[in-house]
Short mmCIF file of C-alpha atoms in Angstrom, two decimals:
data_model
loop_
_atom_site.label_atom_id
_atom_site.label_comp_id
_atom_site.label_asym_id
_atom_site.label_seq_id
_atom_site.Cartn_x
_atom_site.Cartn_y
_atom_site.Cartn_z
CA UNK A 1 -33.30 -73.32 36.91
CA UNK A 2 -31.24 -69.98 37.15
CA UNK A 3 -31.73 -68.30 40.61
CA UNK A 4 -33.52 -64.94 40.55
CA UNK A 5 -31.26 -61.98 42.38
CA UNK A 6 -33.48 -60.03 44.48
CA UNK A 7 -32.82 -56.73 45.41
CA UNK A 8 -31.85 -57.03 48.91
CA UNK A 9 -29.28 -60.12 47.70
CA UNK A 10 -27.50 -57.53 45.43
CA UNK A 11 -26.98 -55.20 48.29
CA UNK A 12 -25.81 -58.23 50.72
CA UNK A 13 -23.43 -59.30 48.26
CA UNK A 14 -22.51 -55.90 47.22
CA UNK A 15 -22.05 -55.78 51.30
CA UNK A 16 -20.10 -58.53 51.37
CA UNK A 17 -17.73 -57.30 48.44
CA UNK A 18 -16.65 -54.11 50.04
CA UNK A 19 -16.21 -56.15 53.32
CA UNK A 20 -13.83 -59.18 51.52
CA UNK A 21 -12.25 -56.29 49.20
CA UNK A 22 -11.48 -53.91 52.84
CA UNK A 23 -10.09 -57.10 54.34
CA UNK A 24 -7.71 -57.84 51.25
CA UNK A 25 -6.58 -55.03 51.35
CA UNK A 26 -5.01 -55.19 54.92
CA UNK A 27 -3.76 -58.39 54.60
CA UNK A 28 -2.03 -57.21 51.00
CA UNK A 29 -0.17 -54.68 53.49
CA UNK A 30 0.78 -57.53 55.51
CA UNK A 31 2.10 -59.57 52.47
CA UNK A 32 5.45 -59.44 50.76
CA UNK A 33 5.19 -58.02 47.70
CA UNK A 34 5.44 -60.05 44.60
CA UNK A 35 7.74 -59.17 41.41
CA UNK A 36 9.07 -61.07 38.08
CA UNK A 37 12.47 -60.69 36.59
CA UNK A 38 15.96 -60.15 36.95
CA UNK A 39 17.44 -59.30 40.38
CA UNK A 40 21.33 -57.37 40.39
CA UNK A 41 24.26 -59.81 41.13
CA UNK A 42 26.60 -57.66 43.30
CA UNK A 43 30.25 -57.02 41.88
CA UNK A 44 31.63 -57.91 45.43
CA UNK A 45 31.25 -60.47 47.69
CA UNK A 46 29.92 -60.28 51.03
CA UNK A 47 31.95 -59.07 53.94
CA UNK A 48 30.51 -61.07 57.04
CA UNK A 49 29.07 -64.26 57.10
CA UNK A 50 24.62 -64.17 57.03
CA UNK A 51 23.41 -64.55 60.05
CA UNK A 52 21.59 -67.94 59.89
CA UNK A 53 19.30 -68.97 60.37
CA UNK A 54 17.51 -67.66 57.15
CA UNK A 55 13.84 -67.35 56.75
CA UNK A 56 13.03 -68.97 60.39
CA UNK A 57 9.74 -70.82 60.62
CA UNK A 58 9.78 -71.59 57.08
CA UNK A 59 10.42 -74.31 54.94
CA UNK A 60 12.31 -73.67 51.60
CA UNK A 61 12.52 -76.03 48.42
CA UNK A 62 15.79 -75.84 47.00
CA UNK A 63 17.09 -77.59 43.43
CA UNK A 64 20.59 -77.88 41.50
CA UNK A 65 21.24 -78.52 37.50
CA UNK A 66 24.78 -78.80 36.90
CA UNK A 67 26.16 -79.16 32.66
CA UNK A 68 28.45 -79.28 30.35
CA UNK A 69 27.64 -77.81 27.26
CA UNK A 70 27.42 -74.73 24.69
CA UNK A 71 25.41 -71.67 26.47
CA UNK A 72 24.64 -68.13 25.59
CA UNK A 73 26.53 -66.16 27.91
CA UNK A 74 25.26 -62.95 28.92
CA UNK A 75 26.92 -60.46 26.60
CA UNK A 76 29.04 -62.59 25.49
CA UNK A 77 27.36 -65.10 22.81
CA UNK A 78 27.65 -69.12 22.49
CA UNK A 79 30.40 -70.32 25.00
CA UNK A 80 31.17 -73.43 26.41
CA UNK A 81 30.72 -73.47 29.72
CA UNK A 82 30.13 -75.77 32.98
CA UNK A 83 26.18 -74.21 33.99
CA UNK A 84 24.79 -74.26 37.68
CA UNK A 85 21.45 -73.56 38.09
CA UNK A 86 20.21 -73.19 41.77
CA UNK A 87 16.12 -72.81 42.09
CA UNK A 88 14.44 -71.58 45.88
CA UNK A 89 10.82 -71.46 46.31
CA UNK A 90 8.97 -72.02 49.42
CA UNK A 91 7.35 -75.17 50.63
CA UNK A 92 3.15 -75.46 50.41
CA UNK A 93 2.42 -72.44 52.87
CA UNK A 94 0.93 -69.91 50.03
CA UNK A 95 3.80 -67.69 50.75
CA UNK A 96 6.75 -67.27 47.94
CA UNK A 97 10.04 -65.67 47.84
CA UNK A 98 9.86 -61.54 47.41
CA UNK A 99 12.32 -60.02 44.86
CA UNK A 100 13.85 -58.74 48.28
CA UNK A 101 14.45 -62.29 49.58
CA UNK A 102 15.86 -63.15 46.13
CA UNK A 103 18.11 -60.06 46.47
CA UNK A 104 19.49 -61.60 50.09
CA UNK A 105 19.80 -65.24 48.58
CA UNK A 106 21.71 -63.90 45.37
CA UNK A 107 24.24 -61.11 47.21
CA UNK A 108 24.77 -63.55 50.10
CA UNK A 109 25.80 -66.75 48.04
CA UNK A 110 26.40 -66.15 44.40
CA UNK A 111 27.89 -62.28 44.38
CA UNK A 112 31.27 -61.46 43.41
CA UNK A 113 32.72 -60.80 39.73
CA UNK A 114 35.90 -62.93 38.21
CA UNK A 115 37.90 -64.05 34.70
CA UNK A 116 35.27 -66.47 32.73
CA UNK A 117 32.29 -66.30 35.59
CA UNK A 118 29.01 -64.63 34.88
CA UNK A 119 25.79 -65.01 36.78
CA UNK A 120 22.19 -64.07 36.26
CA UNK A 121 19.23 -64.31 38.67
CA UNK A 122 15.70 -63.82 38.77
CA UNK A 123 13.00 -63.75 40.80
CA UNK A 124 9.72 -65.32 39.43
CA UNK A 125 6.17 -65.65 40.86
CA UNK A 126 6.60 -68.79 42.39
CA UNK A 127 10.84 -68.99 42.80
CA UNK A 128 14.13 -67.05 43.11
CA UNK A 129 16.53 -68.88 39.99
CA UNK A 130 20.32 -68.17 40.37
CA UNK A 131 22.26 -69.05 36.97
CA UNK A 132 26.01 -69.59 37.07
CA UNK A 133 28.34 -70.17 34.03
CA UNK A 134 32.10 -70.80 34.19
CA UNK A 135 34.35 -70.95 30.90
CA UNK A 136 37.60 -71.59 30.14
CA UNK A 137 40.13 -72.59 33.23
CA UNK A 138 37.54 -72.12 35.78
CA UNK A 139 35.70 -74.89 34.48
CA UNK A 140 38.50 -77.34 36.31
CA UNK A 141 36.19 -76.47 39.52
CA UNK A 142 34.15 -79.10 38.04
CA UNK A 143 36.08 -81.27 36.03
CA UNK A 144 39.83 -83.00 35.88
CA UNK A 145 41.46 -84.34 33.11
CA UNK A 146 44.61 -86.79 32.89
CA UNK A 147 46.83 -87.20 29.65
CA UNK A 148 45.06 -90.77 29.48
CA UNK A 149 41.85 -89.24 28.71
CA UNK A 150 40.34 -90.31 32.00
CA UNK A 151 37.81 -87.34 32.72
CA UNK A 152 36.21 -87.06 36.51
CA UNK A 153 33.19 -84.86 36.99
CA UNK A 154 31.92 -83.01 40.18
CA UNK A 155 29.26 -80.53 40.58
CA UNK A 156 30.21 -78.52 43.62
CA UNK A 157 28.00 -79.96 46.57
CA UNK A 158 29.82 -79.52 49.34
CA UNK A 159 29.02 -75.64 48.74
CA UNK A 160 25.94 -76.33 47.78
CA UNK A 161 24.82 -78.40 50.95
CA UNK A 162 26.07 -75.46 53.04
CA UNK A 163 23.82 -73.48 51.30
CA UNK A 164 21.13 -75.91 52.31
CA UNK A 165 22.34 -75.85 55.40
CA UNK A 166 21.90 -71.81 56.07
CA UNK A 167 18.31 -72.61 56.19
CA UNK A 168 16.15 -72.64 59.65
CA UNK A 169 14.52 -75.49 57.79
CA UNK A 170 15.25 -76.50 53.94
CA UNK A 171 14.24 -79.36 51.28
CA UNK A 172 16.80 -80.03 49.29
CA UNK A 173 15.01 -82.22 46.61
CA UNK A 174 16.73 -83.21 43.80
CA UNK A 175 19.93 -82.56 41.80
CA UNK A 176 20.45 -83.31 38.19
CA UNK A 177 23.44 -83.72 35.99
CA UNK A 178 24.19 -83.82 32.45
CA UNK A 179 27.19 -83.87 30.78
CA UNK A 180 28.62 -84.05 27.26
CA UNK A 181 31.88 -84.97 25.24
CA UNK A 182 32.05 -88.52 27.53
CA UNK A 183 31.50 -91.95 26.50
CA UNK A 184 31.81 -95.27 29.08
CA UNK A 185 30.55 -93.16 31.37
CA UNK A 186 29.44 -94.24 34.78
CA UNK A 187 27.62 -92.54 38.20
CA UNK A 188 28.82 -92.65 41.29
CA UNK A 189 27.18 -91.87 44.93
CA UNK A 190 23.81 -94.22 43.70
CA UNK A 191 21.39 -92.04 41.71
CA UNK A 192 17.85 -92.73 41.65
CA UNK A 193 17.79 -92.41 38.13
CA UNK A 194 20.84 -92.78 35.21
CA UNK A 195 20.50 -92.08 31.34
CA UNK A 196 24.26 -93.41 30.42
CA UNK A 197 26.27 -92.94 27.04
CA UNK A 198 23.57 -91.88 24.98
CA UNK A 199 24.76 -90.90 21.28
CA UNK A 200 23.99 -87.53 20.32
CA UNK A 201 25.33 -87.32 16.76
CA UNK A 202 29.11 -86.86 17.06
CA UNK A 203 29.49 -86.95 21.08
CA UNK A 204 27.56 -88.60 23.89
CA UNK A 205 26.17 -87.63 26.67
CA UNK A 206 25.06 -89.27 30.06
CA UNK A 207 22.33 -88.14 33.30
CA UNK A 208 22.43 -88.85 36.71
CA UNK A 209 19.26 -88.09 38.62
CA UNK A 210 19.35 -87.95 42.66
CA UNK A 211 15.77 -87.32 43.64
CA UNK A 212 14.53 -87.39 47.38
CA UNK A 213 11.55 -88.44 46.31
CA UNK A 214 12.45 -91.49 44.77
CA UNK A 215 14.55 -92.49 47.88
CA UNK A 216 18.03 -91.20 46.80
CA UNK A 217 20.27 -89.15 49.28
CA UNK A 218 21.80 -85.95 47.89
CA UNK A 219 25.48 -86.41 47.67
CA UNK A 220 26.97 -84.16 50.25
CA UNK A 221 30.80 -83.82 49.35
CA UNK A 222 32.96 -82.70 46.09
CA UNK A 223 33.68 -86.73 45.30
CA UNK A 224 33.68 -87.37 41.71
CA UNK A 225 29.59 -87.79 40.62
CA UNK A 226 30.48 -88.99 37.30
CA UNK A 227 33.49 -90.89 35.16
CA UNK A 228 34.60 -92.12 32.01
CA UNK A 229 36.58 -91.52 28.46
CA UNK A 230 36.85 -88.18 27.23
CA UNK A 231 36.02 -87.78 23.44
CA UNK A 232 37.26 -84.59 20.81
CA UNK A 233 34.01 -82.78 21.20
CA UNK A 234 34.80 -82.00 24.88
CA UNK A 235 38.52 -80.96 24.15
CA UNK A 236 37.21 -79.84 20.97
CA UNK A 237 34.25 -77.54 20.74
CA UNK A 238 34.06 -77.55 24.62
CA UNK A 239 37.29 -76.21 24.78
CA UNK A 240 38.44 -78.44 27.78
CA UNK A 241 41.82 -78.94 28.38
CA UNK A 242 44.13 -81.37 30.60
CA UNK A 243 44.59 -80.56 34.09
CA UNK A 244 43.71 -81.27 38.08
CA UNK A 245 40.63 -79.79 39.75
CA UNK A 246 41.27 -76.21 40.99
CA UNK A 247 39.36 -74.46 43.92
CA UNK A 248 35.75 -72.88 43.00
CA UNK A 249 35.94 -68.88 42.83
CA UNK A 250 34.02 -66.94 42.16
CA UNK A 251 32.01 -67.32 44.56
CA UNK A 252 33.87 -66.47 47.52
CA UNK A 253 32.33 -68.73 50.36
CA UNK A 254 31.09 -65.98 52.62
CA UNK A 255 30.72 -68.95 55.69
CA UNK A 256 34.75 -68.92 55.43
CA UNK A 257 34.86 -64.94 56.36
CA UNK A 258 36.21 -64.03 59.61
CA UNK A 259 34.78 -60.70 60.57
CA UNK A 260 36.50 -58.61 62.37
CA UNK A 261 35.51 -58.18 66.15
CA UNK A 262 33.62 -55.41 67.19
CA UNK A 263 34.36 -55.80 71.09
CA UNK A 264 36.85 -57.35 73.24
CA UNK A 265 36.46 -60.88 73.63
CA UNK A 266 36.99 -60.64 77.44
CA UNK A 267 33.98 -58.53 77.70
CA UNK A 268 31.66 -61.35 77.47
CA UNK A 269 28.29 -59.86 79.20
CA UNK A 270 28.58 -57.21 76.70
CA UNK A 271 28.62 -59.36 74.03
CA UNK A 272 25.51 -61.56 75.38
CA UNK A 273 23.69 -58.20 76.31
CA UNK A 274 24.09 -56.87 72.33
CA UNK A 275 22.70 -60.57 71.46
CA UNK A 276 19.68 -60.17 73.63
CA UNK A 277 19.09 -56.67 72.14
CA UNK A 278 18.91 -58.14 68.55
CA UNK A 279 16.66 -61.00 69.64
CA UNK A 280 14.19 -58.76 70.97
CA UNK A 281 14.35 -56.53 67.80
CA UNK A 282 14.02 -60.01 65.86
CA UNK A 283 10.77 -60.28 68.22
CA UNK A 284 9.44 -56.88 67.59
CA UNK A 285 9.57 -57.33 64.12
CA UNK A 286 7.82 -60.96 64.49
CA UNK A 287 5.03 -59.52 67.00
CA UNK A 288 4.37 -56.60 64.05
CA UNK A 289 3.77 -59.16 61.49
CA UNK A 290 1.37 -61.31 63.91
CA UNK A 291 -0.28 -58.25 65.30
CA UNK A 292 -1.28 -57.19 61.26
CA UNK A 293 -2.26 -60.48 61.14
CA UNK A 294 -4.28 -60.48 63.82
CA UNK A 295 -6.06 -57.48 62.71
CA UNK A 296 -6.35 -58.72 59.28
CA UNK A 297 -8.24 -61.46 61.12
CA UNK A 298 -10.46 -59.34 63.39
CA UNK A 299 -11.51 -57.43 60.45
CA UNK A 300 -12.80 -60.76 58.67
CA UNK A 301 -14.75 -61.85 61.80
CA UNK A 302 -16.16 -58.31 62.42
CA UNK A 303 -17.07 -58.32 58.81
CA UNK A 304 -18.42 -62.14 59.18
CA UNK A 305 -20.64 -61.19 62.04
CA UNK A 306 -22.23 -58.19 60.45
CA UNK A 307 -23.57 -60.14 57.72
CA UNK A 308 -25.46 -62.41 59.74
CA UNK A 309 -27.24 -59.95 61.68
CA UNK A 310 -28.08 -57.80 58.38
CA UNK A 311 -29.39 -60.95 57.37
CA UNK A 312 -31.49 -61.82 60.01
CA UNK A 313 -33.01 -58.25 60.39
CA UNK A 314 -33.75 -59.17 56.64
CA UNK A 315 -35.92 -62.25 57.59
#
């Protein structure tokens, strides 16, 4: 049987709409405002190294897919390309990434500009996605090439487990790799998972999985992931072409920048004095976000306590 609304429950719950609706709205002033699509890749790369930490007292997710294959390029149409994709969110604490934080991720470890390099990020509800493509010679980042056909494969994890690293605390969950245009293929560094030589029309192409999850260990260097025979498509339509692996740039590693001092290294005190002074701005800024939250909370309870006395007087 459908409950009967009296007239003193629509005011209570008209009472307790204002109340929840007053409180929401302080803690919205407390949140991080949320925003979906693309985020600017800066044209240079940074000039210091972050100062990590990043995000301290929080837990990120973090994911790579690394390809070989036929992409469309921003403004530039089909291309063959090797493709990174790098996705952040946040870890089960009902917080995500802010376009700003997106901004910070994408201008401290993917900025720069270069010959055959084009990135793209974005910042979704739930993630911050950075996409990297590299064509023509800067593809030998990721792959070599000997006159026997031997092809060797590498996504670039040592890079990519610094980024992990940068992190205050970080998941790095899985990795996947796929590529095309190579048959006998085999994995190396024990995936949890393999899909090997499968034929895909005219060319094959193989997977290797490594998922925490399913016990594997992400590899942590720039060994080889993946070897075998090349075949025409990849020298072919892919465009690849015989040669060594070469250095990865663009990016430019911004944990291999020196900065320049900005006091003399014999005045140590100094230095330790400036350090205290940002740690206690890093503290203000904490005990702001705590003391809004704090409020946010008192607000609530206030709110919570009202109601039960204007529903006693009611009784």
């Amino acid at each position: 049987m459908m409950a009967t609304v009296t007239g003193v429950g629509r005011r209570v719950a008209r009472w307790v709409a204002c109340a929840v609706a007053a409180a929401c709205c302080v803690a919205g002033a407390a949140l991080p405002a949320r925003a979906d699509g693309p985020v600017p890749v800066p044209s240079t790369p940074p000039t210091a190294p972050p100062s990590t930490p990043l995000f301290p007292g929080r837990t990120i997710r973090m994911t790579a897919n690394f390809q070989f294959g036929e992409y469309n390029v921003l403004g530039q149409g089909a291309k063959p390309a090797a493709y990174l994709t790098l996705v952040f969110s946040e870890w089960d604490n009902g917080w995500n990434l802010t376009e700003q934080e997106c901004q910070e991720l994408v201008s401290t470890f993917w900025s720069g500009t270069g010959p055959d390099y084009v990135v793209e990020a974005t910042a979704g509800s739930n993630d911050c996605q950075i996409e990297a493509y590299y064509m023509g010679e800067a593809c030998h980042a990721f792959y070599s090439l000997d006159e026997s056909g031997h092809m060797q494969v590498r996504p670039p994890m040592a890079y990519l487990n610094l980024i992990a690293s940068s992190f205050d605390n970080v998941y790095f969950e899985r990795l996947d790799f796929y590529v095309t245009g190579m048959n006998n293929a085999h994995c190396n560094a024990s995936p949890s998972k393999e899909d090997l030589n499968t034929l895909l029309n005219i060319t094959h192409m193989s997977i290797c999985m490594w998922d925490v999850d399913d016990g594997a260990t992400i590899p942590a260097t720039d060994e080889p992931l993946m070897e075998g025979d090349v075949e025409d498509y990849f020298t072919g339509k892919l465009a690849g072409t015989v040669g060594p692996f070469t250095e990865l740039s663009p990016p430019v590693n911004p944990f291999t920048i020196t900065p320049a001092p900005t006091t003399d290294p014999a005045t140590g005190p100094s230095a330790t004095a400036s350090g205290d002074r940002s740690e206690t701005s890093g503290s203000s800024s904490t005990g702001l976000l705590i003391g809004i939250g704090a409020t946010t909370a008192v607000l609530l309870l206030v709110g919570t306590g009202a109601l039960v006395v204007a529903l006693r007087r009611r009784k």
